Coordinates of C-alpha atoms in Angstrom, one line a residue:
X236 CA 37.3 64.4 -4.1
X237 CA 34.6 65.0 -6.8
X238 CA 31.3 63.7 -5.7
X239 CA 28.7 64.4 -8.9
X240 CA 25.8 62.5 -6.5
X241 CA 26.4 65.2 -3.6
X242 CA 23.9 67.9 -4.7
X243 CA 21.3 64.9 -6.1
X244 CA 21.5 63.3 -2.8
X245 CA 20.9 66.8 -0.7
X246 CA 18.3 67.7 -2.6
X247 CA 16.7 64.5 -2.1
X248 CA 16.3 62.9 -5.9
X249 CA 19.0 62.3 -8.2
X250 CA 17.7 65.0 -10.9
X251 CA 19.2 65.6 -14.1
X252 CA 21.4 69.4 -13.2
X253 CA 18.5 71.3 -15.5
X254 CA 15.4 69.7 -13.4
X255 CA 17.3 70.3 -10.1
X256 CA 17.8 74.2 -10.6
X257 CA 14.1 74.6 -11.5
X258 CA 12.7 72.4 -9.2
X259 CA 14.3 74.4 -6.0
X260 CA 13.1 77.2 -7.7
X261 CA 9.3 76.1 -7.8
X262 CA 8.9 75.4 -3.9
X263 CA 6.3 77.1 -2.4
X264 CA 8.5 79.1 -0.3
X265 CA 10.8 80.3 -2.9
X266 CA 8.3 80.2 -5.7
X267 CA 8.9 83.8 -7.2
X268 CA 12.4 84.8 -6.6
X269 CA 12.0 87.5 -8.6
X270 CA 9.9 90.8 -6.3
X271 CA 10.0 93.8 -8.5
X272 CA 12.1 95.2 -11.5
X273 CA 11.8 95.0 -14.8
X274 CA 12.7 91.3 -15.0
X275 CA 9.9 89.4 -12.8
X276 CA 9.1 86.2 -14.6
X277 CA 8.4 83.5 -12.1
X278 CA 11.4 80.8 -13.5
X279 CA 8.0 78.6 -13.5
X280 CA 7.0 80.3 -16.4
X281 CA 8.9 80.8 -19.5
X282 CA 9.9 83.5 -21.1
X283 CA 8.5 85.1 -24.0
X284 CA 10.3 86.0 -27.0
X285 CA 9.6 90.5 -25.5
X286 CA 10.4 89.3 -21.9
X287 CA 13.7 87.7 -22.7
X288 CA 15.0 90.7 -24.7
X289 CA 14.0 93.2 -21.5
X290 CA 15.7 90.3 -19.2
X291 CA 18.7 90.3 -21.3
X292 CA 19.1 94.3 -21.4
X293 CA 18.5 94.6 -17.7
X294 CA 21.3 92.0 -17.3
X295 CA 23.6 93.8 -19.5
X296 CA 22.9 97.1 -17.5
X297 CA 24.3 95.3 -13.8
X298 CA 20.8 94.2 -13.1
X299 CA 21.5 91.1 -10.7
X300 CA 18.0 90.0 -10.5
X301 CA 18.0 90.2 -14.2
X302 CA 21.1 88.3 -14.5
X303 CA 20.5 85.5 -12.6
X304 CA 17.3 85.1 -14.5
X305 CA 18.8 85.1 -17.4
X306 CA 21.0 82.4 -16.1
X307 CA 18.3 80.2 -15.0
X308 CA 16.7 80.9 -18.6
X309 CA 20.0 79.3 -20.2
X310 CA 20.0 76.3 -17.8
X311 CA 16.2 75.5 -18.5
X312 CA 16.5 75.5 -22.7
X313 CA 14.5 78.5 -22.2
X314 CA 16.6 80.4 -24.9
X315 CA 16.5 77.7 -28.1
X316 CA 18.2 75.6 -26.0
X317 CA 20.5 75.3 -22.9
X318 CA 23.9 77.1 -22.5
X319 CA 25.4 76.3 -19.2
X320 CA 28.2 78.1 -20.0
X321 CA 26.0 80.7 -20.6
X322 CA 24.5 80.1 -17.9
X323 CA 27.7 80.5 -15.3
X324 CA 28.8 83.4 -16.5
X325 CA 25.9 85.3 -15.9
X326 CA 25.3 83.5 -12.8
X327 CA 29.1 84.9 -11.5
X328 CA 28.0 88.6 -12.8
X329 CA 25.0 88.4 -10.6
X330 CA 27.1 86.5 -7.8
X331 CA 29.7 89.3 -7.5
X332 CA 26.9 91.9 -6.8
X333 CA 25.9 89.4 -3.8
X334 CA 22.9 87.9 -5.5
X335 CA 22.5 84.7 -2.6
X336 CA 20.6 82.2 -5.1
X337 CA 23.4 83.1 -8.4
X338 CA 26.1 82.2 -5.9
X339 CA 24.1 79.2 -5.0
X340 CA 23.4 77.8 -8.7
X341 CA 27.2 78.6 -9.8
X342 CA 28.3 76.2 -6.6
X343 CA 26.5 73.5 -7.9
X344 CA 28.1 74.0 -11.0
X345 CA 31.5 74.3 -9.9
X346 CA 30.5 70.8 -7.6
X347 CA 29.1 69.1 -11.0
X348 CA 31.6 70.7 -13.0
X349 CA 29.1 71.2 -16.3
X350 CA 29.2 74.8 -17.5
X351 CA 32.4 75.4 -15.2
X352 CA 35.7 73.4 -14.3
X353 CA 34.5 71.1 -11.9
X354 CA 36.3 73.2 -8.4
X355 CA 35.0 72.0 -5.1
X356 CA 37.1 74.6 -3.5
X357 CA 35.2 77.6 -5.1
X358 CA 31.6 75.8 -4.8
X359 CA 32.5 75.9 -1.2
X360 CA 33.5 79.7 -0.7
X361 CA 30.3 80.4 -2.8
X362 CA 28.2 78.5 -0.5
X363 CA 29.2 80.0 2.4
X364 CA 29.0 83.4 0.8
X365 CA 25.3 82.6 0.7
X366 CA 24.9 81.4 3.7
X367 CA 26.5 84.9 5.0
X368 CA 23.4 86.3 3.3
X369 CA 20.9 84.1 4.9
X370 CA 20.0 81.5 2.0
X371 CA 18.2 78.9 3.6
X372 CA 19.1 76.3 0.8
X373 CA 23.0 77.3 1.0
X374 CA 22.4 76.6 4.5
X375 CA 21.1 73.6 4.5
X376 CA 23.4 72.5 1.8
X377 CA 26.6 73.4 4.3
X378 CA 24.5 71.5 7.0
X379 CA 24.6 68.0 5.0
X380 CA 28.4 68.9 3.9
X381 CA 29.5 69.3 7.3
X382 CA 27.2 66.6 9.1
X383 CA 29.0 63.7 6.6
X384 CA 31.6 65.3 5.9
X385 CA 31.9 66.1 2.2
X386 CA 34.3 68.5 1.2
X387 CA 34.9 69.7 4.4
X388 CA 36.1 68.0 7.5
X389 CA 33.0 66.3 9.2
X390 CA 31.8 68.4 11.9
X391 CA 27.9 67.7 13.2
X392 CA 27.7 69.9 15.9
X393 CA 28.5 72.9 12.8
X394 CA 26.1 71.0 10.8
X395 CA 23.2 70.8 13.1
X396 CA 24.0 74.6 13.3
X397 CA 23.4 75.2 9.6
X398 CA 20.7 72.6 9.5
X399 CA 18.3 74.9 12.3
X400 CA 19.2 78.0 10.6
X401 CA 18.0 76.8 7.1
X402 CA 14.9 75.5 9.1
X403 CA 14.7 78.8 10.8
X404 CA 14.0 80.3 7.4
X405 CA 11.1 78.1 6.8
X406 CA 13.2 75.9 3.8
X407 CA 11.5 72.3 3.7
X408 CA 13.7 70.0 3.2
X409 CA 15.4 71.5 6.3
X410 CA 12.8 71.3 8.1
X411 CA 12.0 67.8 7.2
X412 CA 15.4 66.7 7.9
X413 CA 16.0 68.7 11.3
X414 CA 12.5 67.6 12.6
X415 CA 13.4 64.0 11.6
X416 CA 16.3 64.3 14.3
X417 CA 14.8 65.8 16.9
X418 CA 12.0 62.7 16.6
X419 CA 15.1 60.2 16.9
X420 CA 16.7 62.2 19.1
X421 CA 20.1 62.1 16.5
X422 CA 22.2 64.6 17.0
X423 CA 20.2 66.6 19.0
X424 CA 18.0 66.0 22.2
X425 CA 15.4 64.4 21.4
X426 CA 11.8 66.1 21.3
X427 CA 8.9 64.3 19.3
X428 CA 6.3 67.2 19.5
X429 CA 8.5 69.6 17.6
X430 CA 10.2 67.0 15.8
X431 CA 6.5 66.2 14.0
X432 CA 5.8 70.0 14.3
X433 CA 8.5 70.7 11.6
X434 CA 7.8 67.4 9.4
X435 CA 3.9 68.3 9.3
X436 CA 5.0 71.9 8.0
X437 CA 7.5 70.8 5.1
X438 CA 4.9 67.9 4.3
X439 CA 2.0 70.8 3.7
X440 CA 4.0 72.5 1.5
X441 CA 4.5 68.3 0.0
X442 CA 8.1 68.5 0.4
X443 CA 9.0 64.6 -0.3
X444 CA 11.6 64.4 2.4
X445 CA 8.5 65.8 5.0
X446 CA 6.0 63.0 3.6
X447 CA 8.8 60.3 4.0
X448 CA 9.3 61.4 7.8
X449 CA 5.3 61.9 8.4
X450 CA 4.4 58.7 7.0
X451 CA 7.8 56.7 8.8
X452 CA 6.2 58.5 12.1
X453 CA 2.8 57.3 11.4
X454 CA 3.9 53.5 10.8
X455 CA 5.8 53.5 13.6
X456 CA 3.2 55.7 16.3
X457 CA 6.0 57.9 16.8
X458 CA 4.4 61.2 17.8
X459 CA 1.0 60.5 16.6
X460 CA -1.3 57.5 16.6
X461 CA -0.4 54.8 14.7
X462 CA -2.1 54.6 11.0
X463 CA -0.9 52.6 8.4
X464 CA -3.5 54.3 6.1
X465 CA -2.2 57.0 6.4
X466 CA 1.6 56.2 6.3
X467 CA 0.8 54.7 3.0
X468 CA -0.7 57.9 2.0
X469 CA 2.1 60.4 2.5
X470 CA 4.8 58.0 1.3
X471 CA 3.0 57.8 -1.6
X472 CA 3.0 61.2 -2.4
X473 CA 6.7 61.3 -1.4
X474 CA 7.3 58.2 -3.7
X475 CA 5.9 60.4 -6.6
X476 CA 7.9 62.8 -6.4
X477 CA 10.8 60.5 -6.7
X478 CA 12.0 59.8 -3.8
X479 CA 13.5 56.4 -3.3
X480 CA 13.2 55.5 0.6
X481 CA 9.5 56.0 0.3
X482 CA 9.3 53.9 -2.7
X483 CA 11.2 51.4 -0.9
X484 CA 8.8 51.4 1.7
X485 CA 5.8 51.1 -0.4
X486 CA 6.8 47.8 -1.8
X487 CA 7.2 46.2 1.9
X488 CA 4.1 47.6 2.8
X489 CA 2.7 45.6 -0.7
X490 CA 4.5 42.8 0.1
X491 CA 3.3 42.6 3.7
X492 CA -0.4 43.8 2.9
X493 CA 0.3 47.1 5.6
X494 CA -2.2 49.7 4.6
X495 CA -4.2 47.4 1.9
X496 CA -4.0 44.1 0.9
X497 CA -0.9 42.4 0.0
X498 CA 0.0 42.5 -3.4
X499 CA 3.2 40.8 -5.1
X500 CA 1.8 42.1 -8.8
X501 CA 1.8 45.9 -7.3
X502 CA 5.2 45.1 -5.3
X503 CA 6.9 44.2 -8.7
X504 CA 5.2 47.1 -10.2
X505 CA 6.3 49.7 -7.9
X506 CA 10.0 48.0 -8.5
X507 CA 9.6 48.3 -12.2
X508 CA 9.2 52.0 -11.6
X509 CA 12.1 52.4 -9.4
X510 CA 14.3 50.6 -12.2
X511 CA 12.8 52.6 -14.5
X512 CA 13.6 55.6 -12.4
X513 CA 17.3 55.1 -12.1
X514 CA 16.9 54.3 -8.9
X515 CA 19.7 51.2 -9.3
X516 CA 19.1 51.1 -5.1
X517 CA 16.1 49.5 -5.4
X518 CA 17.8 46.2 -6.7
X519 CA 19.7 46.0 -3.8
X520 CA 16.8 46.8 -1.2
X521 CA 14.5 44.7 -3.0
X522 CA 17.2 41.8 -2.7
X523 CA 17.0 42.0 1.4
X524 CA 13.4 42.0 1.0
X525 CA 12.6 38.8 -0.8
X526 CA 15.6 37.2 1.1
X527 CA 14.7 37.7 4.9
X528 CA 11.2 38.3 4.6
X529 CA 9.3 35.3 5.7
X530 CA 7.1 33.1 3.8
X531 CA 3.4 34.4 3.5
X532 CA 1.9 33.4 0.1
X533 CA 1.9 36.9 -1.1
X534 CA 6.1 37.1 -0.6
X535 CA 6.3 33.1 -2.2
X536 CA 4.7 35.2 -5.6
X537 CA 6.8 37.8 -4.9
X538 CA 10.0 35.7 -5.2
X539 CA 9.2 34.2 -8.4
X540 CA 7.8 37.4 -10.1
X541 CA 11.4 39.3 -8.6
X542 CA 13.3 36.5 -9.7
X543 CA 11.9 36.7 -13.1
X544 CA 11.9 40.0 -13.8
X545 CA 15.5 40.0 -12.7
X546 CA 16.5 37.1 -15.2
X547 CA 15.8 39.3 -17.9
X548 CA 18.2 41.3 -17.3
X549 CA 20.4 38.1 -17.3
X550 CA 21.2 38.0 -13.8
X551 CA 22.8 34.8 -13.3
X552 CA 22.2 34.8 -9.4
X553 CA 18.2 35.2 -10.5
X554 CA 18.5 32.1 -13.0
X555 CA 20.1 29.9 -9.8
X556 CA 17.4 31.3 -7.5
X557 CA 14.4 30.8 -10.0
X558 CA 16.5 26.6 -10.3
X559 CA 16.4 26.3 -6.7
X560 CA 12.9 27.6 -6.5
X561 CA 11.7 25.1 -8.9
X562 CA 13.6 22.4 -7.5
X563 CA 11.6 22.8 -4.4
X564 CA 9.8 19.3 -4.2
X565 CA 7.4 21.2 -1.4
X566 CA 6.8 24.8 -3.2
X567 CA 3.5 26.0 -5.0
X568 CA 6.2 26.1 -8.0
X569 CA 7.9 23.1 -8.1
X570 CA 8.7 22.3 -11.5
X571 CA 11.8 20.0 -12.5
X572 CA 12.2 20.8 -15.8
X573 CA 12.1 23.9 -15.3
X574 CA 14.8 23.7 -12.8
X575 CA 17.3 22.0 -14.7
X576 CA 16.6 24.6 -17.7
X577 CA 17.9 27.6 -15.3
X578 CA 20.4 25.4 -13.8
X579 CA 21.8 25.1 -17.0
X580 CA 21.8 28.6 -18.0
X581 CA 23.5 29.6 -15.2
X582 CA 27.3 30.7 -15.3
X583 CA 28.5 31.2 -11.7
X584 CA 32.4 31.5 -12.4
X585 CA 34.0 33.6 -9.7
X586 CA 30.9 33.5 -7.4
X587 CA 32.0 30.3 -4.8
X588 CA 28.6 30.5 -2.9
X589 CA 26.6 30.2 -5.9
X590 CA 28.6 27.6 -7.0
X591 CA 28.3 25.5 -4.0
X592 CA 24.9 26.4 -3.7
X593 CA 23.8 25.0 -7.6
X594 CA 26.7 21.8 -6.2
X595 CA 23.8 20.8 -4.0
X596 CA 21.1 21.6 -6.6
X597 CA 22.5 20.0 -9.3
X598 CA 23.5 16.6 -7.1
X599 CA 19.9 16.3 -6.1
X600 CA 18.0 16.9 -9.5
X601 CA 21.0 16.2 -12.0
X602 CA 23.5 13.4 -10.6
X603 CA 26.7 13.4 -9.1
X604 CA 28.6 14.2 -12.2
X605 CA 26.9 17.2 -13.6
X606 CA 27.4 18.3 -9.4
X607 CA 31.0 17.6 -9.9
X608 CA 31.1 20.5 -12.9
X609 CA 30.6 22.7 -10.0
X610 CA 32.9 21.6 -7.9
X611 CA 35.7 21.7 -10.4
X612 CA 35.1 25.3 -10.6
X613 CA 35.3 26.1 -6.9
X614 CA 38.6 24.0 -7.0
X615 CA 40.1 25.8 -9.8
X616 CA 39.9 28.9 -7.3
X617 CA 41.9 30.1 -4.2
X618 CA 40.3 32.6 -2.5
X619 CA 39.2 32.1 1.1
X620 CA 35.2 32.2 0.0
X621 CA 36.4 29.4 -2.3
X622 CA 38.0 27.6 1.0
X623 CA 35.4 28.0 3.1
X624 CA 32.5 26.8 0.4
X625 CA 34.3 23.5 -0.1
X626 CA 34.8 22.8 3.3
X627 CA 30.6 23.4 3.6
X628 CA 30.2 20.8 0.9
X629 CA 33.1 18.4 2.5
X630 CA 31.1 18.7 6.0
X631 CA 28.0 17.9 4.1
X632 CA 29.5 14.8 2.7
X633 CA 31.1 14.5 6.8
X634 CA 34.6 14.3 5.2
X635 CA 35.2 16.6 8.5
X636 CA 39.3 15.7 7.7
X637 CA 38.6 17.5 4.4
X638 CA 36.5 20.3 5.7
X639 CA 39.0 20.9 8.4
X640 CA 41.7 22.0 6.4
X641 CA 39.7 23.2 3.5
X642 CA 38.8 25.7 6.7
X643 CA 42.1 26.2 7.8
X644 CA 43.0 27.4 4.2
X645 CA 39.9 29.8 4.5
X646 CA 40.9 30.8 7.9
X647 CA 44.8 31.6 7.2
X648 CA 43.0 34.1 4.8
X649 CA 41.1 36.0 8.4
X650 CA 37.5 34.6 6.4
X651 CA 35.5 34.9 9.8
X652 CA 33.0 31.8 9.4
X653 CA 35.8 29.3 8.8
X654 CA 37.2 30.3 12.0
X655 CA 33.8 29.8 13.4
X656 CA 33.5 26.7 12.0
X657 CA 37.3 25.6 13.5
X658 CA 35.8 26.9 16.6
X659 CA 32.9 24.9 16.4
X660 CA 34.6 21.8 15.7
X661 CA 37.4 22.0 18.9
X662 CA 34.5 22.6 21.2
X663 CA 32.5 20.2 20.0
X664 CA 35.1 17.6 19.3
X665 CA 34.1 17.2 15.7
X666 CA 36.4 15.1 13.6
X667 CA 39.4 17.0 16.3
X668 CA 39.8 16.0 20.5
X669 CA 37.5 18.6 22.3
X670 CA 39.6 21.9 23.2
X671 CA 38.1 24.9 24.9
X672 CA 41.2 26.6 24.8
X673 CA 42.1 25.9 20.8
X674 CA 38.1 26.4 20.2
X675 CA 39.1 29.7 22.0
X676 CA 41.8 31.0 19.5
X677 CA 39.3 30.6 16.5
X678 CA 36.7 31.9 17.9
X679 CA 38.7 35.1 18.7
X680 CA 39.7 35.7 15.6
X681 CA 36.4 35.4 13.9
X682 CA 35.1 37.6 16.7
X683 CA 37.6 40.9 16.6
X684 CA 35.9 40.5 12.8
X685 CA 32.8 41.1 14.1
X686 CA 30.8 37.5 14.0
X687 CA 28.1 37.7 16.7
X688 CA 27.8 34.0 17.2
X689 CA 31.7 33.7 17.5
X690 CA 31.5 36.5 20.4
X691 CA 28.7 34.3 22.2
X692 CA 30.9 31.6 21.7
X693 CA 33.9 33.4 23.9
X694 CA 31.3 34.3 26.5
X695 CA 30.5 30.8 27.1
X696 CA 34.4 29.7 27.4
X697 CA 35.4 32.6 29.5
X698 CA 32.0 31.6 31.7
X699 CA 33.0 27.9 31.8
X700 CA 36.9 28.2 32.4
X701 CA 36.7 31.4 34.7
X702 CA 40.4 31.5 35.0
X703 CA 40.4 35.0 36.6
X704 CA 44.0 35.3 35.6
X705 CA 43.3 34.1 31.9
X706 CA 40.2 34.5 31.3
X707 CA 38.2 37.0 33.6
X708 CA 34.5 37.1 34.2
X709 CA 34.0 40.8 33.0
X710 CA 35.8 39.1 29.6
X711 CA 32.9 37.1 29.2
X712 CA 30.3 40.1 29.8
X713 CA 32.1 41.9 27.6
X714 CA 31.7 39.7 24.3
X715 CA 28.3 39.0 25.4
X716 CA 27.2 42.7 25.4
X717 CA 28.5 43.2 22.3
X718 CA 26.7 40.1 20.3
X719 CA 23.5 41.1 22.4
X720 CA 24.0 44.6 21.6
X721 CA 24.4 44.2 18.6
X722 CA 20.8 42.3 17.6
X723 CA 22.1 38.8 18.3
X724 CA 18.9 36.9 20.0
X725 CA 20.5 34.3 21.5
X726 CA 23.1 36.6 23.2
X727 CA 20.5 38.6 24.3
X728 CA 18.7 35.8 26.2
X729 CA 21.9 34.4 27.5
X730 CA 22.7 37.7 28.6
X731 CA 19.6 37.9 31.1
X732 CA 20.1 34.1 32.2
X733 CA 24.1 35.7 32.7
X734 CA 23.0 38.5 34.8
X735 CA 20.7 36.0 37.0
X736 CA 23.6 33.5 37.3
X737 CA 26.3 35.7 38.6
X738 CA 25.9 38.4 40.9
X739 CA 28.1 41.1 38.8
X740 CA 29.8 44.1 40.8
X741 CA 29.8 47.9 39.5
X742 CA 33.9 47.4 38.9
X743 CA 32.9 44.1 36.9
X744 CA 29.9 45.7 34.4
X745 CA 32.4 48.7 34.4
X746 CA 35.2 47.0 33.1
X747 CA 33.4 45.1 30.6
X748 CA 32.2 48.3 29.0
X749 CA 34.7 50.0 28.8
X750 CA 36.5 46.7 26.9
X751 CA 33.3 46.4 24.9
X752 CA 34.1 49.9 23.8
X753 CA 37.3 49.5 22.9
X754 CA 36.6 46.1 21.3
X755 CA 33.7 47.3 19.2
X756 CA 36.7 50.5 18.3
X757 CA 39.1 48.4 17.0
X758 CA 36.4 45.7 14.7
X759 CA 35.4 49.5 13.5
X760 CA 38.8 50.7 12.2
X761 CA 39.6 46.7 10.6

């Protein structure tokens, strides 16, 4: 089960292994691991050509401290250049003399497997040799292990355990991460004032998990008064340190003008340095942005610029979206030529939504026959996205004898919206005689997949047939808590109106909790 992102992701910035090792070792509150002896050089500062030699004679005489700088000397190119190998061996000598930080640096090398065999198995004995001793980084380490269950059996309870003892010890990113919890109240009980307590202390000492969790708190009013100012300030000094959720957030808070203006030139440019980064995640994040956003001038730029910057790359959904954004008769960017220039560049085999998605396109700017090219292609395929985006196009056309078992096709495959959409046509009587009870069967199906609108849809039959012995109130609750609990605002509103409507009993609300619970269960384990 070899994980090489494990130790990038607790340590909060996928570093390369050299820059990781150093960087723990330049926190404020380990800054000088080194008290006394004859080999004291802070592993901030190299070491000269005289110090090395006394370093390297101290290690050969059993000197742990020694050792394990010499290790870190080999890691950091310190010595001509790095030796991992090297660099593991003298880390084990100081490790089996009980030197806490050689055992931690050789686990991270048997987790990454570079200077070692890559053995989770003695990374973990090493670890929680350290944490024997007290390390406040092994400890938190074993706390993120056992709280998502990496390598070991996931156990929070032990991990919340390890997580306060690294904190305990005054190690940052533990606190960061442990006051984080006890502000939402995961995990643990929840308690704000020491919750901010702990996330002001590792942000003094600029730990970038602690600015992350200071500035989250202070755009949200969340144990201090609300100030977008300064959320903006201590995500940016997070961000510049690397890590990725603050940069994240700094790019809505461009795009959205929270904290300053709004700025699509400076959101792009904060993605640009993401990418650059490594930070491949910000692709993905940025993607949700621009997609459910909303439509302030400052997000309309943003698009296009995103868009652009993405077609570079030769993203073929970016070409379709920059077609489609030029297509738009009504946009500030409406250009038809160049619409049909992306449209053509565009290869969407084996993508059936962007296929039926340039169908419509290219039938409104091109013609019916260079539509038809798309269409082709989502016939050639059988999947059930391929189905169900047919039967779209055939209900567009309302060919609903088409769409119908286009959907059928789609739904014999379990695709969720194409049972919706059977659903949908029984109880509305679309192109089919009006059923409930058929309407019923789809909508099940597309609702133990977890579709929220299919669940209100069930809550509505059970409501309107009330068959106690077939379909019992609490039934109805049931499905309705779950697409309301679940964010679904129309459920949520019928939910009230619901409640107002019929006068529920305590065995009624109880059952349909409990069947919620074991509804939502089983959509979990699917």
């Amino acid at each position: 089960m070899k994980n090489t992102f494990l130790w990038s992701r607790v340590r909060l910035a996928a570093l390369p292994l050299a820059l990781l090792l150093s960087a723990c070792a330049t926190t404020d509150n380990a800054a000088r691991l080194a008290d006394s002896g004859r080999c004291d050089v802070a592993l901030e500062v190299s070491l000269s050509a005289q110090q090395a030699k006394q370093c390297r004679q101290a290690a050969q005489q059993g000197d742990a401290q020694a050792q394990y700088r010499l290790g870190m000397a080999h890691v950091q190119g310190e010595l001509r250049q790095a030796n991992l190998a090297d660099a593991a061996k003298w880390f084990g000598l100081a490790s089996e003399q009980g030197y806490a930080l050689a055992k931690v640096r050789l686990a991270e090398m048997y987790f990454i497997g570079q200077g070692v065999v890559q053995d989770d198995d003695k990374g973990l004995v090493l670890l929680h040799e350290a944490a024997e001793l007290e390390n406040p980084e092994a400890l938190f380490v074993l706390a993120e292990l056992y709280r998502l269950g990496e390598y070991v059996e996931q156990d929070p309870d032990r991990g919340m355990q390890y997580l306060q003892a690294s904190a305990r010890y005054a190690w940052d990113p533990a606190r960061a991460l442990y006051g984080a919890f006890l502000i939402d109240g995961r995990y643990v009980e929840q308690d704000i004032p020491s919750g901010i307590h702990l996330v002001k202390l590792a942000a003094a000492n600029q730990d970038p998990r602690g600015l992350y969790f200071l500035g989250l708190a202070y755009y949200e009013g969340k144990g201090v008064l609300r100030d977008d100012t300064l959320a903006r300030e201590s995500l940016q000094q997070s961000a510049e340190q690397g890590y990725l959720a603050a940069h994240i957030m700094l790019i809505e808070f461009a795009i959205f003008g929270i904290g300053s203006e709004a700025s699509a030139e400076q959101a792009m440019a904060l993605l640009e340095q993401a990418v650059e980064s490594g930070h491949e995640k910000a692709i993905a994040l940025m993607d949700k942005v621009v997609q459910q956003g909303g439509e302030q001038p400052s997000l309309a730029q943003l698009r296009l610029s995103y868009y652009l910057f993405q077609a570079e790359h030769d993203s073929n959904r970016a070409k379709a979206n920059l077609a489609i954004l030029y297509a738009d008769r009504e946009g500030e960017f409406y250009d038809l030529a160049k619409a049909r220039a992306f449209l053509a560049e565009v290869d969407a085999s084996g993508d059936p939504l962007l296929l039926a998605r340039l169908y419509f396109l290219a039938k409104r700017i091109a013609g019916v026959n260079e539509a038809n090219v798309f269409y082709q292609a989502l016939a050639a395929m059988e999947s059930a996205e391929a189905y169900y985006v047919r039967g779209m196009i055939e209900e567009e056309d309302k060919k609903y004898a088409e769409a119908i078992k286009l959907y059928r096709k789609a739904a014999y495959q379990e695709h969720p919206l194409a049972c919706r959409a059977l659903g949908e046509y029984y109880f509305y009587g679309i192109g089919v005689d009006k059923s409930l009870y058929r309407a019923e069967g789809w909508f099940k199906l597309a609702a133990k997949q977890g579709d929220l609108t299919s669940q209100l849809y069930l809550a509505k039959i059970y409501e309107t047939l009330n068959f106690p012995s077939f379909f019992p109130l609490d039934d109805a609750y049931a499905w309705l808590s779950i697409a309301a609990d679940n964010g679904l605002a129309k459920a949520q509103s019928y939910r009230i109106e619901f409640e107002k409507k019929h006068a529920l009993s305590d065995a009624v609300k109880q059952s349909a909790k409990s069947k919620a619970k074991r509804w939502q269960q089983e959509m979990t384990k699917q």
